[in-house]
Short mmCIF file of C-alpha atoms in Angstrom, two decimals:
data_model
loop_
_atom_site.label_atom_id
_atom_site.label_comp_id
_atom_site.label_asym_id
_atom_site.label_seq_id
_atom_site.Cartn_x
_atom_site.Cartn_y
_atom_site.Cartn_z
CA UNK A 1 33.09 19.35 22.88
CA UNK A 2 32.08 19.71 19.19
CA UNK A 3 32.88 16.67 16.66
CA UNK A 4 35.90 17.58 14.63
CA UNK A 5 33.31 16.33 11.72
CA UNK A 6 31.09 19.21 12.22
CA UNK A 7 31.29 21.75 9.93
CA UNK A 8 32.39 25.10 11.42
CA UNK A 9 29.56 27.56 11.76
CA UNK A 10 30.31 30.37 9.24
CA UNK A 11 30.28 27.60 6.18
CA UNK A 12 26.66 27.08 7.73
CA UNK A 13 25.81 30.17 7.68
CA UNK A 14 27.40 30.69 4.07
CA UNK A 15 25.62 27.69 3.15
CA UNK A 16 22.07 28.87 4.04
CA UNK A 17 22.38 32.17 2.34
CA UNK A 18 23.11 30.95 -1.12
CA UNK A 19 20.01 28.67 -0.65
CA UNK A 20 17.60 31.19 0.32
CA UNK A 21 19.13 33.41 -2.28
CA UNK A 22 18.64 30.74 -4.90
CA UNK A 23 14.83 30.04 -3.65
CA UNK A 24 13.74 33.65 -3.85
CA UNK A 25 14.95 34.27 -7.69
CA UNK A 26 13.02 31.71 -9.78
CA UNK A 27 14.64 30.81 -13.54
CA UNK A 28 13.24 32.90 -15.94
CA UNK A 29 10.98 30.83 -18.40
CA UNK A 30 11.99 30.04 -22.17
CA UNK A 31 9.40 32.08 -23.92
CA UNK A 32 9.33 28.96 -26.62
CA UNK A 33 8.06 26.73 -23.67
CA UNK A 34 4.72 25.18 -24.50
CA UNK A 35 5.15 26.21 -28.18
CA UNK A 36 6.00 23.93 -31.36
CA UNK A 37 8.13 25.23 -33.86
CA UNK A 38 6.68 24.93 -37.56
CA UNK A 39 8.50 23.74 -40.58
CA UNK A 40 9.58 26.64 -42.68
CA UNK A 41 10.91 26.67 -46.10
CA UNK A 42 11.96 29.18 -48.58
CA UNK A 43 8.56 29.69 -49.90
CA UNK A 44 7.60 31.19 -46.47
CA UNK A 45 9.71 34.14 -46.71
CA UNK A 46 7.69 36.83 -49.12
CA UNK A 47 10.36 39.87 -50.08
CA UNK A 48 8.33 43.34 -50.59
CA UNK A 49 10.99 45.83 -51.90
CA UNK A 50 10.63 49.07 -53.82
CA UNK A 51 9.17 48.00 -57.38
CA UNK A 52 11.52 50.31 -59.47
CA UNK A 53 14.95 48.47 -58.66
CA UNK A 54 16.01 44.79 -58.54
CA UNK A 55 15.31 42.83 -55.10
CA UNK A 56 19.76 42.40 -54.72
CA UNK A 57 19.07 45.70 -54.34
CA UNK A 58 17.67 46.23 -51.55
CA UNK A 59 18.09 42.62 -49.80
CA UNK A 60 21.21 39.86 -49.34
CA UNK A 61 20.93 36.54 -47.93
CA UNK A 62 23.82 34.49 -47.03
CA UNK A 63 22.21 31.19 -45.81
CA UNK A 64 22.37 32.51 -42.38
CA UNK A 65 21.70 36.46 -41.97
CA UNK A 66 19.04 38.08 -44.30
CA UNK A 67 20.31 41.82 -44.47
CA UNK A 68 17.62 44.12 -45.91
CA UNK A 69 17.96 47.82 -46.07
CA UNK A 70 15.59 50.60 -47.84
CA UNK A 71 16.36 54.43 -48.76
CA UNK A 72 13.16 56.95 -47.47
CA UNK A 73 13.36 58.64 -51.29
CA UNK A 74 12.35 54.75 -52.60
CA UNK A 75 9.05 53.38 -54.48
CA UNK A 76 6.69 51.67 -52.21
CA UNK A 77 7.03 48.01 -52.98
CA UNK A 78 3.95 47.78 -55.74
CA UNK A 79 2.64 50.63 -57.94
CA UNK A 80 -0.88 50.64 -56.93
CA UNK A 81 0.74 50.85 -52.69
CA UNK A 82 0.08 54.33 -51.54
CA UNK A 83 2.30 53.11 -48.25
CA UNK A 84 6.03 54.19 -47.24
CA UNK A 85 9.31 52.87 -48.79
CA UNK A 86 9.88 48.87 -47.67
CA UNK A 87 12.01 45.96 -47.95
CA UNK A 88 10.12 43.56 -45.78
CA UNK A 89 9.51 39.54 -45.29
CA UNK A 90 5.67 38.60 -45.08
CA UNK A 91 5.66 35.39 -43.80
CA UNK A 92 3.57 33.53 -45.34
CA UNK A 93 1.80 29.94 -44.96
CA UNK A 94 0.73 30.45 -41.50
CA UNK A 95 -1.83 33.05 -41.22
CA UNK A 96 -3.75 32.85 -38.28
CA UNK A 97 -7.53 33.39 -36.65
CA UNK A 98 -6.93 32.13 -33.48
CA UNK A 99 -4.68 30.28 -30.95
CA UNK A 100 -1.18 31.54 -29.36
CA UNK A 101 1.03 32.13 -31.86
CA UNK A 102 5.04 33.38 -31.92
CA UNK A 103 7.42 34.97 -33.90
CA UNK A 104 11.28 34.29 -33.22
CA UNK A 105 14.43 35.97 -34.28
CA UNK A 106 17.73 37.46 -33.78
CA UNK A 107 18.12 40.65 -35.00
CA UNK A 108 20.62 43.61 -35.18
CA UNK A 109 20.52 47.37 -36.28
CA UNK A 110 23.34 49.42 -37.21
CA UNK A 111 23.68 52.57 -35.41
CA UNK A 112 22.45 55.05 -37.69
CA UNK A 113 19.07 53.81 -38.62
CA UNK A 114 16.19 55.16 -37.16
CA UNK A 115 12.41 56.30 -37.58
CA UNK A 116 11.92 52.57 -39.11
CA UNK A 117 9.63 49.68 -38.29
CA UNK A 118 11.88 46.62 -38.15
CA UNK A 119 8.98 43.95 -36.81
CA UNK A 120 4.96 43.33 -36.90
CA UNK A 121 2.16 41.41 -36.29
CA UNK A 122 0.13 42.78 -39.20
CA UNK A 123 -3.86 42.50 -39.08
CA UNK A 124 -6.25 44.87 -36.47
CA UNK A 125 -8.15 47.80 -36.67
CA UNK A 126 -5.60 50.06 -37.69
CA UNK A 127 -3.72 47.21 -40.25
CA UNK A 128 -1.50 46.21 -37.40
CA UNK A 129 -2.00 45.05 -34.25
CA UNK A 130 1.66 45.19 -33.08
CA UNK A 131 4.62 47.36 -34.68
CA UNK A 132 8.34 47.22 -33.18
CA UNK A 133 10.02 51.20 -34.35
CA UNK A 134 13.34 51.60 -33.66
CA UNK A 135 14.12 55.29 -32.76
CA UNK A 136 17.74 56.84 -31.82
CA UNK A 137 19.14 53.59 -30.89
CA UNK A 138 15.89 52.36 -28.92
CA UNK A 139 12.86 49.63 -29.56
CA UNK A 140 9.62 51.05 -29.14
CA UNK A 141 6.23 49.93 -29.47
CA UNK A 142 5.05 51.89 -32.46
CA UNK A 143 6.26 55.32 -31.54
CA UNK A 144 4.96 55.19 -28.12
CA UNK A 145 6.82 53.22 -25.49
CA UNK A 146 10.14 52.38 -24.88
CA UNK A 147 10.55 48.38 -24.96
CA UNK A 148 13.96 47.80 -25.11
CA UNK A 149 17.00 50.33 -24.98
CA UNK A 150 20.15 50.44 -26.80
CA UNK A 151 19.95 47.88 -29.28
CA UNK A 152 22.36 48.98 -32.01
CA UNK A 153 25.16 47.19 -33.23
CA UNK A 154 24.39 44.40 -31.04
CA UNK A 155 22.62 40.71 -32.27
CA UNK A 156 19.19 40.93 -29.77
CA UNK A 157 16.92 37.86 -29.60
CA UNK A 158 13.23 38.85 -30.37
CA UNK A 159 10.30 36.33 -29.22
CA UNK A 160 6.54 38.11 -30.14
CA UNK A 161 3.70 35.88 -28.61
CA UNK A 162 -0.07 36.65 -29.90
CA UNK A 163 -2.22 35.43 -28.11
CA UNK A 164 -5.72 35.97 -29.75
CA UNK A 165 -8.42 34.97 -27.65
CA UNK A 166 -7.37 37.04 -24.77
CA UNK A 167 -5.91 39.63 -27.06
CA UNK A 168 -2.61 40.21 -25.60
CA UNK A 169 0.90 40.33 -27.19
CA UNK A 170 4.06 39.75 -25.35
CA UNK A 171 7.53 40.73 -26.39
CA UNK A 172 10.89 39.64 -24.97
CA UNK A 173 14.36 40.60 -25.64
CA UNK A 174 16.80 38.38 -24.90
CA UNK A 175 14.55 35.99 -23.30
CA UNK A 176 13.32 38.53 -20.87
CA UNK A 177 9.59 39.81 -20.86
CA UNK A 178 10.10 43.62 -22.11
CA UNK A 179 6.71 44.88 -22.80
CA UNK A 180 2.88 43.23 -22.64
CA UNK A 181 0.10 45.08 -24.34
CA UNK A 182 -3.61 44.45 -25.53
CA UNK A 183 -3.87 43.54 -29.26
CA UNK A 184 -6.27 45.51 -31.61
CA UNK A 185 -8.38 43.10 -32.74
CA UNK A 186 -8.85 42.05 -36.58
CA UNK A 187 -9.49 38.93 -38.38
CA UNK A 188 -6.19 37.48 -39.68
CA UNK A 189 -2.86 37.85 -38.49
CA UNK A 190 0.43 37.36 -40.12
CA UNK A 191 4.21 38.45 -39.27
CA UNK A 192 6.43 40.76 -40.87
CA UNK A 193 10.37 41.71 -40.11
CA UNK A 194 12.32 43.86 -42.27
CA UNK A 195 12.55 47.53 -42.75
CA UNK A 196 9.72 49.72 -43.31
CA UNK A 197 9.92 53.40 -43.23
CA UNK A 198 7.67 56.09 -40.56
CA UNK A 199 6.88 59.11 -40.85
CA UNK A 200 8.56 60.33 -37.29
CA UNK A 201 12.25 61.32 -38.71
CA UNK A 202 13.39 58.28 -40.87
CA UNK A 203 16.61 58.72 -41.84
CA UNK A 204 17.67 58.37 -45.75
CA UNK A 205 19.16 54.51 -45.29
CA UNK A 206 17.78 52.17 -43.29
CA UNK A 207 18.74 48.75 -42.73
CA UNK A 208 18.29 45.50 -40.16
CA UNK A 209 19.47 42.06 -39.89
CA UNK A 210 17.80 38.94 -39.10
CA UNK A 211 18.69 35.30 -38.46
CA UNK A 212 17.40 32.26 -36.46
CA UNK A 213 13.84 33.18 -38.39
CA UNK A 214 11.06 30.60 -36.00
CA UNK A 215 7.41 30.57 -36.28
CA UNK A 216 5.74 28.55 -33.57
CA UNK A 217 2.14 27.87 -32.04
CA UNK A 218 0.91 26.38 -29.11
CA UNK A 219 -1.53 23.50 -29.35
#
């Protein structure tokens, strides 16, 4: 006769499903693990907006969310700049060679905005190596790939790692790898997020929204 302290056999059974379900689905990593965040300050964050018109313009920041929106009829942002209409953060302070490098933030883009370049790693053989478009509602890399869909009028969390030796960039959404491509070489790197317009079908406003702005590198 079986011990009344046994357990009966269907909560063994139970038991041993939810523990070979929980060994065959690994955690997904942090993309930040490894990586050391670097001290920003005010200074770091460069605004590029049309020339013509005041920066309140075309930019707000609260403390927390840095709003900044451009019209496809505006100035570029110098008057020598044969380039499209911006309002774009360079950061600045940590341009890099070399090394694994990563850009961090949360951002969000109202439905209605589209044909725009909201993120990139700027230096390579055709001035970027890495542009994030947003077209009809979806991320894409440059105007090529779908990397993330649906991402208006939601807050997404964007992690960019460079890394520059084996010439590979990485980009997650909402801590989940969406996309890995081959860089495109150059000499110095730096990150941008903002607005700035593209020639595929911008519409007349465009606008994004950025907080939780991280640089980090791994040693």
């Amino acid at each position: 006769m079986a011990s009344s302290s046994s357990p009966p056999s269907w909560w063994v059974v139970a038991a041993c499903v939810v523990l070979a379900a929980a060994a065959s689905s690994p955690a997904t990593a942090d993309p930040r693990d490894g990586f050391t965040a670097v001290r920003l300050g005010d200074g770091n964050f460069q605004l590029q907006w049309p020339y013509d018109v005041k920066n309140s313009s075309r930019y707000s920041f609260d403390g927390t969310v840095r709003r900044l929106w451009v019209f496809s009829d505006d100035k570029p942002h110098t008057p020598q700049s044969k380039t499209n209409p911006r309002t774009e953060i360079r950061m600045t302070g940590y341009d890099y060679l070399s090394g694994v490098w990563q850009f961090e933030g949360t951002g969000y883009v109202p439905s209605g905005t589209t044909g725009v370049s909201i993120m990139q790693v700027f230096g390579g053989g055709t001035a970027t190596t890495l542009m994030l478009h947003v077209y009809n509602g979806d991320l894409y890399y440059y105007h090529q790939q779908v990397v993330e869909h649906n991402i208006y009028d939601r807050w997404f969390r964007l992690n960019v790692i460079h890394d520059v030796a084996a010439s590979q960039l990485t980009v997650f959404v909402d801590g989940q790898e969406r996309f890995r491509v081959a860089g495109k070489g150059g000499d110095s790197h730096y990150f941008k997020f903002g607005v700035y317009t593209q020639m595929i079908n911008p519409t007349r406003r465009m606008e994004s929204r950025w907080r939780g702005i991280s640089i980090l590198n791994k040693n």
